[in-house]
Coordinates of C-alpha atoms in Angstrom, one line a residue:
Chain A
X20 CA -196.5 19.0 20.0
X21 CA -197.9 21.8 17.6
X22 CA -199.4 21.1 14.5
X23 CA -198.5 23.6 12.1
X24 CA -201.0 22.7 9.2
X25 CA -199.6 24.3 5.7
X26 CA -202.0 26.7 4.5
X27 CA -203.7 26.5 1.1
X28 CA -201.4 28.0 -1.7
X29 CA -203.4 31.5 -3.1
X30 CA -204.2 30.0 -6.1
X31 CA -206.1 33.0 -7.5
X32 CA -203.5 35.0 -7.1
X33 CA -200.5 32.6 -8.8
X34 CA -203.0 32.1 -11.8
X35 CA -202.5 35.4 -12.4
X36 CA -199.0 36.0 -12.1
X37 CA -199.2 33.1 -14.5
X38 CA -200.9 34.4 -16.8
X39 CA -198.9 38.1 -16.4
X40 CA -195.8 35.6 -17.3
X41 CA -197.1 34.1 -19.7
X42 CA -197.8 37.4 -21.8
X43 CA -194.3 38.5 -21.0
X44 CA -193.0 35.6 -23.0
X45 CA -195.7 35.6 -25.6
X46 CA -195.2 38.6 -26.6
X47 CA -191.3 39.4 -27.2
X48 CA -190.3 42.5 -28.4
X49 CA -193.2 44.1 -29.1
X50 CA -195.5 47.2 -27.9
X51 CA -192.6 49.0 -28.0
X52 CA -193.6 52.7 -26.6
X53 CA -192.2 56.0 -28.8
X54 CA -192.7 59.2 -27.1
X55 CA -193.6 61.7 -30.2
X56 CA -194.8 61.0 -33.5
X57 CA -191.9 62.2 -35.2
X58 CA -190.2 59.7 -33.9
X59 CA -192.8 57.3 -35.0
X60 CA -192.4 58.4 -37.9
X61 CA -188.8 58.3 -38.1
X62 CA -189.0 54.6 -37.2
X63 CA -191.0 54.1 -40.7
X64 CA -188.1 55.3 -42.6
X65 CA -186.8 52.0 -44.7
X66 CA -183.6 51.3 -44.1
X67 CA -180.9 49.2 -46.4
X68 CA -178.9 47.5 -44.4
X69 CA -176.6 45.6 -46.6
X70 CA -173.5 45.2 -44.1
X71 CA -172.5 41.2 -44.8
X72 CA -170.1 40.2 -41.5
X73 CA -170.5 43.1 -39.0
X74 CA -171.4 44.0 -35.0
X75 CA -174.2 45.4 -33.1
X76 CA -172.4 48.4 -32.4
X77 CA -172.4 48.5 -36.9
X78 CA -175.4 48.3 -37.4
X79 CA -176.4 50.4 -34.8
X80 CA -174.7 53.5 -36.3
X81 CA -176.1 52.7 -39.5
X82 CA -179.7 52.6 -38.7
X83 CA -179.3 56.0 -36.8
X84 CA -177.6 57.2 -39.8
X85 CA -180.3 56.3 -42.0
X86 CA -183.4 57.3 -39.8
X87 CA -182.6 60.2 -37.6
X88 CA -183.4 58.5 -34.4
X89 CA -180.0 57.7 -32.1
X90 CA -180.2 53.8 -31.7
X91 CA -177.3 52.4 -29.3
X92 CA -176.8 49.1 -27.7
X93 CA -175.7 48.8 -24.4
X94 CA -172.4 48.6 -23.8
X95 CA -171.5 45.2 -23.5
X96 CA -173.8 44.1 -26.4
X97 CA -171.7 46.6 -29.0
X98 CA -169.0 43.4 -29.7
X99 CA -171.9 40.9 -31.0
X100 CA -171.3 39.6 -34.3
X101 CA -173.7 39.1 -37.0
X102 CA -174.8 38.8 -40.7
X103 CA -176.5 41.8 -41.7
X104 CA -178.4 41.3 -45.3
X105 CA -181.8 43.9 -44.0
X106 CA -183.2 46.1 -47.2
X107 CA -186.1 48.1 -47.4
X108 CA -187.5 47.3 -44.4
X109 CA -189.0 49.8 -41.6
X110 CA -186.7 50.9 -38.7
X111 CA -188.4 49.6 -36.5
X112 CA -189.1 46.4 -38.2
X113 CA -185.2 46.3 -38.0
X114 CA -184.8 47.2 -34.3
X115 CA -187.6 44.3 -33.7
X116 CA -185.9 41.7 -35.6
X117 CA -182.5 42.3 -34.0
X118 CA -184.0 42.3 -30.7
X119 CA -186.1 39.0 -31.3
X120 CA -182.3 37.1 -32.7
X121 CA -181.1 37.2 -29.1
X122 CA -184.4 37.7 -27.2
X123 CA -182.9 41.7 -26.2
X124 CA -185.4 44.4 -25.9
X125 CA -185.1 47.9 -27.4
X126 CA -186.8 51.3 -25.8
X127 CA -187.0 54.8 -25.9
X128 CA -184.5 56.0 -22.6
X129 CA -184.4 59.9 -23.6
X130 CA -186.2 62.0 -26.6
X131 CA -184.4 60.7 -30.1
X132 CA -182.5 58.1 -28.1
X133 CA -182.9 54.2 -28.5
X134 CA -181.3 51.8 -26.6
X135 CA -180.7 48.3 -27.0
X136 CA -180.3 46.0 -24.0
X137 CA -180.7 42.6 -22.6
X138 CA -184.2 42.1 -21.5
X139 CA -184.6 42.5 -17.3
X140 CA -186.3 39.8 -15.3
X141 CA -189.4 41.0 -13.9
X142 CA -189.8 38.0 -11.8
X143 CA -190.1 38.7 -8.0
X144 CA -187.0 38.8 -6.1
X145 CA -186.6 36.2 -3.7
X146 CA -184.7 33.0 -3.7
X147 CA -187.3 30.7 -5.0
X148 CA -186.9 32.4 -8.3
X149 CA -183.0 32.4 -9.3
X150 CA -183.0 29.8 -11.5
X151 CA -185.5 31.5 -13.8
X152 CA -183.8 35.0 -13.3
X153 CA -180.8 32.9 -14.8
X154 CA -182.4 32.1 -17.2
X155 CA -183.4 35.6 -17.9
X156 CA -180.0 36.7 -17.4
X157 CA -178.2 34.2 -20.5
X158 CA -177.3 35.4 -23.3
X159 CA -180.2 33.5 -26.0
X160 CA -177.3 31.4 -27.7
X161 CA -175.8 30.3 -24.3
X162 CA -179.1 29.6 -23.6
X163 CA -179.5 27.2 -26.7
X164 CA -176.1 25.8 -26.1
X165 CA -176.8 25.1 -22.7
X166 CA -180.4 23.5 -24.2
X167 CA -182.6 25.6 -21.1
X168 CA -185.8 26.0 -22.1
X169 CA -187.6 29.6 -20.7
X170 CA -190.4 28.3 -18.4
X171 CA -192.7 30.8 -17.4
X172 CA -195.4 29.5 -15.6
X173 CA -195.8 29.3 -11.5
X174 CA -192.9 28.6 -9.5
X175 CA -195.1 26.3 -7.6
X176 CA -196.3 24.0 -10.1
X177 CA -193.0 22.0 -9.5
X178 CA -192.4 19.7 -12.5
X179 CA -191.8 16.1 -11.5
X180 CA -188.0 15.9 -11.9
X181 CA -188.7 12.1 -12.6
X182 CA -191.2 12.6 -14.8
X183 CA -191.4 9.8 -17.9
X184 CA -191.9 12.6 -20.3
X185 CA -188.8 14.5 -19.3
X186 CA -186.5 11.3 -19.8
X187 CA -185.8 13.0 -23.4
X188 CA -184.7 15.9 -21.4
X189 CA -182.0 13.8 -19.0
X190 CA -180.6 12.5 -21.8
X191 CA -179.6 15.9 -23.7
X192 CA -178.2 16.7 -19.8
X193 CA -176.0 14.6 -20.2
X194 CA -174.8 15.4 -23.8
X195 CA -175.1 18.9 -22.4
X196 CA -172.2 17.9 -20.1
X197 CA -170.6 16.0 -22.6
X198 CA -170.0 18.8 -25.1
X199 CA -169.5 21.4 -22.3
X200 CA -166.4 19.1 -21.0
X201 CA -165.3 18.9 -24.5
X202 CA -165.6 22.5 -24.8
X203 CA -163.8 23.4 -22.2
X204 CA -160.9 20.7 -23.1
X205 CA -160.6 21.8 -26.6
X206 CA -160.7 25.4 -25.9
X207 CA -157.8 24.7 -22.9
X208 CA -155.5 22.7 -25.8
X209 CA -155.9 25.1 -28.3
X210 CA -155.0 28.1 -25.9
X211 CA -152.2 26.0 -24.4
X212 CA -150.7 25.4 -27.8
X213 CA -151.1 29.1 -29.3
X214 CA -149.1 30.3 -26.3
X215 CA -145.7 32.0 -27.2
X216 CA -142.6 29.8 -25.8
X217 CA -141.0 32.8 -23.7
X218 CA -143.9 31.8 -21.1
X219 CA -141.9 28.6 -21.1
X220 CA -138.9 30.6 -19.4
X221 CA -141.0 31.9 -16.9
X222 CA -142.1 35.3 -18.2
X223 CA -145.7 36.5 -17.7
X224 CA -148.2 36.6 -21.0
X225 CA -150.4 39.5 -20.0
X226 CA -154.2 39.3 -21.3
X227 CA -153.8 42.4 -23.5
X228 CA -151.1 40.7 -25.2
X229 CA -152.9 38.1 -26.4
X230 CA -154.4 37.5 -29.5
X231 CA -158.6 37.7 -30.1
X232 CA -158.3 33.8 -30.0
X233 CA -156.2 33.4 -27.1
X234 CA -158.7 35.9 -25.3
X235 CA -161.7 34.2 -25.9
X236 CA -160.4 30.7 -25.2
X237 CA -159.3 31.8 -21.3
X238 CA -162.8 33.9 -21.5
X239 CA -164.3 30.2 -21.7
X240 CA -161.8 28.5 -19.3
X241 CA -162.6 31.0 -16.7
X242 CA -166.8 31.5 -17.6
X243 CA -167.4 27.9 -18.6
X244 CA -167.1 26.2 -15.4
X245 CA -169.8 28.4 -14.2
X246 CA -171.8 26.9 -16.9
X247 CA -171.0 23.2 -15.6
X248 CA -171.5 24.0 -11.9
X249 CA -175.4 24.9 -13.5
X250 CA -175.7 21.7 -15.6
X251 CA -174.3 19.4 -12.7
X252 CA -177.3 21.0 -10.9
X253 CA -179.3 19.1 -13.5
X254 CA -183.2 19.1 -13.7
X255 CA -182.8 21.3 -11.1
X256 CA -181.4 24.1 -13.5
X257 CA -183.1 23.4 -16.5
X258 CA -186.5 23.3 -15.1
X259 CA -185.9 26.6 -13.0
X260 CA -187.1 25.3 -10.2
X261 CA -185.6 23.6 -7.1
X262 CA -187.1 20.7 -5.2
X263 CA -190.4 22.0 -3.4
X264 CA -188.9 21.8 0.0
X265 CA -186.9 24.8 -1.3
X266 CA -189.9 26.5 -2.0
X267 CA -191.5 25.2 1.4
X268 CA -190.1 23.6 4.1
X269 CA -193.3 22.0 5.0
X270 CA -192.8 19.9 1.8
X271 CA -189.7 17.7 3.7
X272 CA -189.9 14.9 5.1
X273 CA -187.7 14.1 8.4
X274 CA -186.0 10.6 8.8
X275 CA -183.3 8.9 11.0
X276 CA -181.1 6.1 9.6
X277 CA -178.6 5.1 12.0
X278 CA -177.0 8.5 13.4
X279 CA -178.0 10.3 10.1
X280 CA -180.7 12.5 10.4
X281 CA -182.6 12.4 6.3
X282 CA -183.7 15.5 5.3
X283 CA -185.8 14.7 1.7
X284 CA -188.7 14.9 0.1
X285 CA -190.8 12.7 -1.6
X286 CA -192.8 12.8 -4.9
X287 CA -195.6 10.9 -7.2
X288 CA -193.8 9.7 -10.0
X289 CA -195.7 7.2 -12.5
X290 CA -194.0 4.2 -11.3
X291 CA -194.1 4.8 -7.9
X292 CA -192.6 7.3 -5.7
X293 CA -189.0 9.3 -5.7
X294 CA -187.0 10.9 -2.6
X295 CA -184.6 13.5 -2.9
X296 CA -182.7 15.2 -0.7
X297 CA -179.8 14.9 1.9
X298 CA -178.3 13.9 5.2
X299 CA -176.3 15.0 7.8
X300 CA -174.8 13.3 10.8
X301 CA -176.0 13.8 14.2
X302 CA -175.1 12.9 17.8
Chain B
X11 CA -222.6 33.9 -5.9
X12 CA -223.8 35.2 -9.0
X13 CA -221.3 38.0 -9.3
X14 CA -218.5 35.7 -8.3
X15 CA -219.7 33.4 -11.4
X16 CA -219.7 36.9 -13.3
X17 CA -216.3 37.2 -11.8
X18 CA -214.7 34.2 -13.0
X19 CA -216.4 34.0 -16.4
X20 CA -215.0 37.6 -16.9
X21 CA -211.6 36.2 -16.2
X22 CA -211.8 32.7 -17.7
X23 CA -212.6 33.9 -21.0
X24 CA -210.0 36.5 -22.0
X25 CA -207.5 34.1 -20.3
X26 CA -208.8 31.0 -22.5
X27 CA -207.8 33.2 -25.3
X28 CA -204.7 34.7 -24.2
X29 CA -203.8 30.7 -23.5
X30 CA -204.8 29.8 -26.9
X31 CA -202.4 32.8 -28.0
X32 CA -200.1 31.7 -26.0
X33 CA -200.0 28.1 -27.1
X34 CA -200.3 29.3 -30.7
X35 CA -197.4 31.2 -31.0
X36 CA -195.0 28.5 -29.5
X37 CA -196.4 25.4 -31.6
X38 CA -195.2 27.9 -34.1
X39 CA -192.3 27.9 -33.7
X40 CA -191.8 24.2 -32.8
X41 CA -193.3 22.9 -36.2
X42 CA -190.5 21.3 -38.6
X43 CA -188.8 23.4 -40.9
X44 CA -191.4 21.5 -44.3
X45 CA -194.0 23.0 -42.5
X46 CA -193.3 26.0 -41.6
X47 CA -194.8 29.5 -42.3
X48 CA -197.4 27.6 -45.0
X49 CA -199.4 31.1 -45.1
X50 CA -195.9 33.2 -46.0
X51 CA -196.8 32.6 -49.7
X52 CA -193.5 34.7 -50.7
X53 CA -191.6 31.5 -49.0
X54 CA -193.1 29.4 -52.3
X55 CA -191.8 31.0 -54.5
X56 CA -188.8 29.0 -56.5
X57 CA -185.1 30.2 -57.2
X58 CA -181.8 29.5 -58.3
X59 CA -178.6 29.7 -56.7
X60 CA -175.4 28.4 -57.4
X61 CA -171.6 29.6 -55.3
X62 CA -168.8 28.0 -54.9
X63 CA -166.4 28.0 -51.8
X64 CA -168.6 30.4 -50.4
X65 CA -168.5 31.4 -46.5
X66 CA -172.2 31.8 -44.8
X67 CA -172.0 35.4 -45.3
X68 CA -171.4 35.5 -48.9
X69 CA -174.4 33.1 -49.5
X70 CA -176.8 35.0 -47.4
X71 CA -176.1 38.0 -49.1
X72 CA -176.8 36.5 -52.6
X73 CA -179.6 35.2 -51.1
X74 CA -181.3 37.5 -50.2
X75 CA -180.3 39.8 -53.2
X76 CA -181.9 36.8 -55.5
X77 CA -185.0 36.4 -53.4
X78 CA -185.4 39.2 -52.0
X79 CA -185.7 38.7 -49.0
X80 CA -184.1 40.1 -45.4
X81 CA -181.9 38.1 -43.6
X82 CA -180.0 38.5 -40.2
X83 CA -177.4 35.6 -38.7
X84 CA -176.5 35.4 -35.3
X85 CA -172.4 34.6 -35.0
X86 CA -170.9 32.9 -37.7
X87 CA -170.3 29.6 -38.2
X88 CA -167.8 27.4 -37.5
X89 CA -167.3 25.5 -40.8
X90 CA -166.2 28.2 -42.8
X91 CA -166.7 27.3 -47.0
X92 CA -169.6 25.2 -48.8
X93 CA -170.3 24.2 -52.2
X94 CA -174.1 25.9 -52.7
X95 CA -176.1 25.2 -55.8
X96 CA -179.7 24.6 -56.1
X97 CA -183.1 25.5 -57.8
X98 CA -185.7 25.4 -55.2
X99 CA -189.1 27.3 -53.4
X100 CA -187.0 29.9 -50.9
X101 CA -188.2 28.1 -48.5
X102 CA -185.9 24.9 -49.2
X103 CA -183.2 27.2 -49.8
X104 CA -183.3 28.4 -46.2
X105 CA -183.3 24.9 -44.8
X106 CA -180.3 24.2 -46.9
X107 CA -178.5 26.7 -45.5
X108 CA -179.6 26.0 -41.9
X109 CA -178.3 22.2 -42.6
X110 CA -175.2 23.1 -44.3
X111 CA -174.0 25.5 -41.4
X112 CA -176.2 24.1 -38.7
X113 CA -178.4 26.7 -37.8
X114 CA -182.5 27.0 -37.2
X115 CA -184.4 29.9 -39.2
X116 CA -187.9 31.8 -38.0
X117 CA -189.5 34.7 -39.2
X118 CA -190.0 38.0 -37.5
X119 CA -193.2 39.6 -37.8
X120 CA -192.1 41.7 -40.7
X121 CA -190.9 38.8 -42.3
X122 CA -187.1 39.0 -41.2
X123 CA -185.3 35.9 -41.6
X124 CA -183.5 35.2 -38.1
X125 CA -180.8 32.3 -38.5
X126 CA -180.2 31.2 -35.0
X127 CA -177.3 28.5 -34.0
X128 CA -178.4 24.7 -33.1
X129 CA -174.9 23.8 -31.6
X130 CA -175.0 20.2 -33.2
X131 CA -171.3 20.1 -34.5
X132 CA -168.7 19.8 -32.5
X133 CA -167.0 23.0 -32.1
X134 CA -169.6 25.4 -32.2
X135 CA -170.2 27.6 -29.3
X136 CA -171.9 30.6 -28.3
X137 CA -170.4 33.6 -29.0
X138 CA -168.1 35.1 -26.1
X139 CA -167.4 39.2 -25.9
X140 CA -165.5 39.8 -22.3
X141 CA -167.9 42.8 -21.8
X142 CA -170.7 40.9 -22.1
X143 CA -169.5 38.0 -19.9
X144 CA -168.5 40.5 -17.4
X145 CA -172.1 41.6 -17.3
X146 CA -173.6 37.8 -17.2
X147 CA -171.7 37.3 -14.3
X148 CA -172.5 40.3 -12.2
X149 CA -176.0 39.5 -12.7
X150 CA -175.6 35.8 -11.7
X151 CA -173.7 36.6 -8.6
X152 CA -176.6 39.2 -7.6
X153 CA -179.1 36.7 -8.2
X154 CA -177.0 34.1 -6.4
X155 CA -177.6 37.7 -3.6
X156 CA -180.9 36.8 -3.0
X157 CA -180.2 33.5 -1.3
X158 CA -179.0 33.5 2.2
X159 CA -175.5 34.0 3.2
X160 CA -174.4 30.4 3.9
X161 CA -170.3 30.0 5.4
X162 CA -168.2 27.7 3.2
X163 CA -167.9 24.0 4.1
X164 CA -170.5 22.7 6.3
X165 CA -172.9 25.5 7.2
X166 CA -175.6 22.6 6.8
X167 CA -174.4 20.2 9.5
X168 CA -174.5 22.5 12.4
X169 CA -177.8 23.7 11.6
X170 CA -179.3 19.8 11.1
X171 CA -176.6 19.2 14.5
X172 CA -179.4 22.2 16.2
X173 CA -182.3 21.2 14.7
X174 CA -181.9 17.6 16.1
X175 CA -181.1 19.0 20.0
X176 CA -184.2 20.7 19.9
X177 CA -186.6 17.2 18.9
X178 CA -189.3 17.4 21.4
X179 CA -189.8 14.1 23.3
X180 CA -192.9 12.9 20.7
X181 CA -190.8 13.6 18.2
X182 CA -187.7 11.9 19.2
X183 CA -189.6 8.9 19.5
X184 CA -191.2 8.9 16.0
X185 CA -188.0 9.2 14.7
X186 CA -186.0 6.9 16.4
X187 CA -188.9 4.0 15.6
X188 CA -188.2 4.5 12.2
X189 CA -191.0 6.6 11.1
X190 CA -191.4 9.3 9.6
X191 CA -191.6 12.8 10.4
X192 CA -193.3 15.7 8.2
X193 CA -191.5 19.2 8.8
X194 CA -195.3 20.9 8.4
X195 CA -195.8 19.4 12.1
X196 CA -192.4 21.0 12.8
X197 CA -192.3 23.9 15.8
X198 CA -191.5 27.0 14.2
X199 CA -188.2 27.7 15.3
X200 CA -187.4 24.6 14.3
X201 CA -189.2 25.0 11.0
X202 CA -186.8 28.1 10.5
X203 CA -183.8 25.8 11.4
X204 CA -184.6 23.4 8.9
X205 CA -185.4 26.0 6.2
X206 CA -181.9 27.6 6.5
X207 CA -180.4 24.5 6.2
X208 CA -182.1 23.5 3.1
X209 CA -181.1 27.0 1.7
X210 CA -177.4 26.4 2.7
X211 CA -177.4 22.8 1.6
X212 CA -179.0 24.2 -2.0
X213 CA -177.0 27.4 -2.3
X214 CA -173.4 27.1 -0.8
X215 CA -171.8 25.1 -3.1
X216 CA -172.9 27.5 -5.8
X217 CA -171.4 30.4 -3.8
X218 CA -168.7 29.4 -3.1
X219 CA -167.6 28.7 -6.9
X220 CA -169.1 32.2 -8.0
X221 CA -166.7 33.8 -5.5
X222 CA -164.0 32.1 -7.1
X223 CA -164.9 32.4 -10.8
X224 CA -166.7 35.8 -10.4
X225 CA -163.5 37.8 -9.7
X226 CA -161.6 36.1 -12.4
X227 CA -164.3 37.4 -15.2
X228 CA -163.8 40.8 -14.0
X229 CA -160.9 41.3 -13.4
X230 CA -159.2 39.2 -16.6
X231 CA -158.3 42.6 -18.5
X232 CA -155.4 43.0 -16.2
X233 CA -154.3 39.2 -15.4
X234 CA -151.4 37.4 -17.1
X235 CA -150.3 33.9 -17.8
X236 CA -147.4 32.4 -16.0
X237 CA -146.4 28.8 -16.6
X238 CA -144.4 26.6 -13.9
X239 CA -143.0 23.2 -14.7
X240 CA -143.1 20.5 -12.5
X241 CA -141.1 17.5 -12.3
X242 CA -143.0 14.0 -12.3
X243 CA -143.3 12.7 -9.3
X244 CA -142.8 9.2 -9.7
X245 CA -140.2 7.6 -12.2
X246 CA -143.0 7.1 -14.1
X247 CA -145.2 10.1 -14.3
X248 CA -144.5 13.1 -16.9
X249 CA -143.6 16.5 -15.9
X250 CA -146.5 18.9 -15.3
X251 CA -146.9 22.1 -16.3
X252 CA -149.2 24.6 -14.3
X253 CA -150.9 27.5 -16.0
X254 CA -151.2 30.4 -13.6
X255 CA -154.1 32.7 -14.4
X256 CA -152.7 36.0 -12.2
X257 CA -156.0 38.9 -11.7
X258 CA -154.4 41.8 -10.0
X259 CA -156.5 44.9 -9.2
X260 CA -154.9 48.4 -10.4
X261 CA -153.3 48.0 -7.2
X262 CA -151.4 44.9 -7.9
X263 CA -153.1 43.4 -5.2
X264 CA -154.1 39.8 -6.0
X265 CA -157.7 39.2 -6.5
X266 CA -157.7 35.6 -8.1
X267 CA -155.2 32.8 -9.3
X268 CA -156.4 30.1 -11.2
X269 CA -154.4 27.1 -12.0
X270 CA -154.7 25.3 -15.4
X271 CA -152.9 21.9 -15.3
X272 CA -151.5 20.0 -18.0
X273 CA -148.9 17.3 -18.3
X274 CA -146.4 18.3 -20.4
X275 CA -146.6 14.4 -22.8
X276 CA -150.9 15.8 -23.1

């Protein structure tokens, strides 16, 4: 039988993808590279930004009205709401702070052209990593809602899903759940009971009949469950990391019980030790 | 040996530092709102404000017209009026507003006061724009790309089934006397087996709901709501009514249907 004997992780070289992650998060929204000085410059200009209720695609117009440099959001940022109360401020100071509210990043895509966008994941792609590129990918207040914290060190320091200091964390799971379910039931009754009674007689209620309401309750009947499938994945989805074996087969640990061939792993925890994993019949 | 301790003192240091940056910046923003910002002296500073009935937006903007100061709220919050009358530093009157509409404050660099949404009351939620959904879910499912293509149902079991006819005779035998067997001593082939299984057994559930949700986010500008009523099926049982989401593509071919069930006494 061949030994295959796991070879040492390259610790030098995870350290510093570490530490490169590390300075991605600790450092949001800023260094922001301008290609001339006039539009330096331009970014200076104070800006008065007294708009109350309003959207990104608002504000937007207004700050390129007021310092000469085109500032657009991407496309499907243009509907987010917001209270706007920003006076004399820089431009830039501006751009910053409405980049740093949602955790979006803004840069120069053409001469005199800004434009504001989600940031992009620079993690590496390969499976080991979707969780965090989720994370990534979430808007900041879904992110909050959904309580995921952004982890950014080394996929391969796997935190203990048992671990006593996480039991805080299980518990807001769980409420996590709770108010998604709730969510999700409240948003279905309130839909359900805004609905016109001629869909009661059969006819169809198309979508761009519907009211803003009506629209962004189905929006969250037909998004949210996406949002449950994650938090049913528990520990697994808010730590962005899977079980080790995921990361390294090596990790599992093979067992027969009965005709069930045990496919887990098994970690440290403070009390003991934990297995995870699954099983599969075999003949 | 002496230029590899050059080496790593070279690199230890600046990355102590860029730690300590790190660790600085976060334990900022973790500290309780009484203690926060103690060196943005402009925070100190005491004022008055009193509003009646007023909606988020209206306070902020007297806010920051009375102390001066630059304010930007993410959303809007659910509760919509609130008695607001007080005489203190601006830095209460911040926290205030954070408690009466449940949202957290922090301050930008330039001292921009971001309100951002704890989602502590019922009924709060994250905001929800169809485009922006749309793009949240096109980047999920090509994230949910980079793990392998796994069939519906159970890919897992005939991979495990494979794995197990390929045992070698040693390990048969640790198995079946109840120990234990570590996949690193695993042949390779077999290692591959095992690894794909893991992947399916991780990932196919997942993919499987995205290709049923995915389509419905895109595609929800042209669906329509039908309803059909059901009759109880026992004596007993109320009449059910099923909501029909309908996504057709320009075509009028169907891309989705999603049901939404409710009995009709709910």
């Amino acid at each position: 039988m061949k030994q295959t004997v796991p070879s040492p992780p390259n610790k030098g070289a995870n350290f510093a993808f570490g530490i490169c992650l590390l300075l991605l998060v600790s450092l949001p929204g800023k260094a922001q590279q301008i290609s001339t000085d006039e539009n330096v410059q331009k970014l200076k200009t104070p800006v008065h930004l007294n708009l109350g209720k309003t959207t990104l695609a608002a504000v937007a117009l207004r700050l390129t009205e007021q310092c000469g440099v085109t500032i657009e959001p991407a496309e499907y940022l243009k509907e987010r709401e917001m209270v706007v109360q920003m006076d004399g401020i820089s431009a830039r100071a501006a751009l910053e702070a409405l980049s740093e509210l949602n955790d979006w990043a803004w840069k120069e895509t053409k001469e005199k052209h800004i434009l504001i966008a989600r940031k992009v994941s620079r993690l590496p792609v390969k499976p080991a990593y979707i969780w965090r590129r989720i994370h990534t990918a979430l808007p900041r207040d879904v992110r909050d809602y959904l309580g995921v914290e952004m982890r950014a060190e080394n996929p391969d320091d796997f935190k203990n899903p048992l671990d006593n200091t996480d039991q805080q964390k299980a518990q807001k799971l769980e409420e996590d759940r709770v108010k998604l379910f709730r969510l999700f039931k409240d948003t279905q009754i309130e839909l359900y009971d805004s609905l016109p009674k001629t869909i009661y007689t059969g006819e169809p209620y198309a979508y761009e009949k519907m009211s803003e309401s009506q629209k962004s309750n189905l929006l969250v009947q037909t998004f949210f469950p996406v949002f449950y499938l994650f938090i049913s994945r528990g520990k697994e989805f808010m730590l962005g990391d899977f079980l080790p074996y995921v990361h390294d087969p090596r990790t599992a640990i093979l067992g027969l019980k009965g005709n069930l061939l045990e496919v887990n792993i098994v970690l440290n925890v403070p009390n003991g030790q934990w297995s995870a994993g699954f099983q599969v019949e075999v003949h | 040996m002496s230029n590899n301790i050059w080496t790593i003192h070279r690199l230890f240091l600046p990355t102590c530092l860029i730690v300590l940056l790190g660790l600085c910046s976060r334990s900022m923003s973790q500290q309780s709102t009484s203690t926060k910002y103690p060196d943005r002296h402009f925070l100190d500073a005491a004022f008055e404000m009193s509003l009646q009935h007023a909606t988020m937006p209206q306070i902020v903007q007297k806010l920051s017209e009375t102390a001066h100061l630059s304010i930007l709220v993410d959303g809007e919050p659910n509760r919509n009026l609130a008695n607001f009358k007080f005489k203190a530093p601006a830095r209460d009157l911040l926290d205030r507003l954070g408690e009466t509409f449940d949202y957290d404050w922090t301050l930008t660099r330039a001292n921009v006061v971001l309100f951002r949404k704890r989602f502590t009351v019922r009924g709060e939620r994250p905001q929800t724009h169809l485009k922006e959904m749309q793009q949240l879910m096109k980047d999920i499912v090509a994230t949910f790309d980079l793990a392998p293509r796994v069939a519906p149902g159970d890919a897992v079991s005939p991979m495990i089934q494979q794995l197990a006819q390929t045992f070698t005779p040693e390990q048969r035998a640790i198995l079946n006397d109840g120990n234990k067997l570590s996949a690193g001593a695993l042949l390779p082939d077999q290692l591959s087996l095992l690894n794909s299984a893991i992947l399916a057994n991780t990932f196919s559930e997942l993919e499987e709901k995205l290709g049923h949700y995915a389509p419905l986010v895109s595609g929800l500008e042209s669906s329509y709501l039908v309803v059909k009523e059901q009759a109880g099926v026992a004596q007993t049982s109320s009449p059910r009514r099923d909501y029909i989401l309908v996504v057709r593509d320009k075509n009028k071919r169907l891309l989705s249907h999603y049901f939404l069930t409710r009995l009709v006494n709910d």
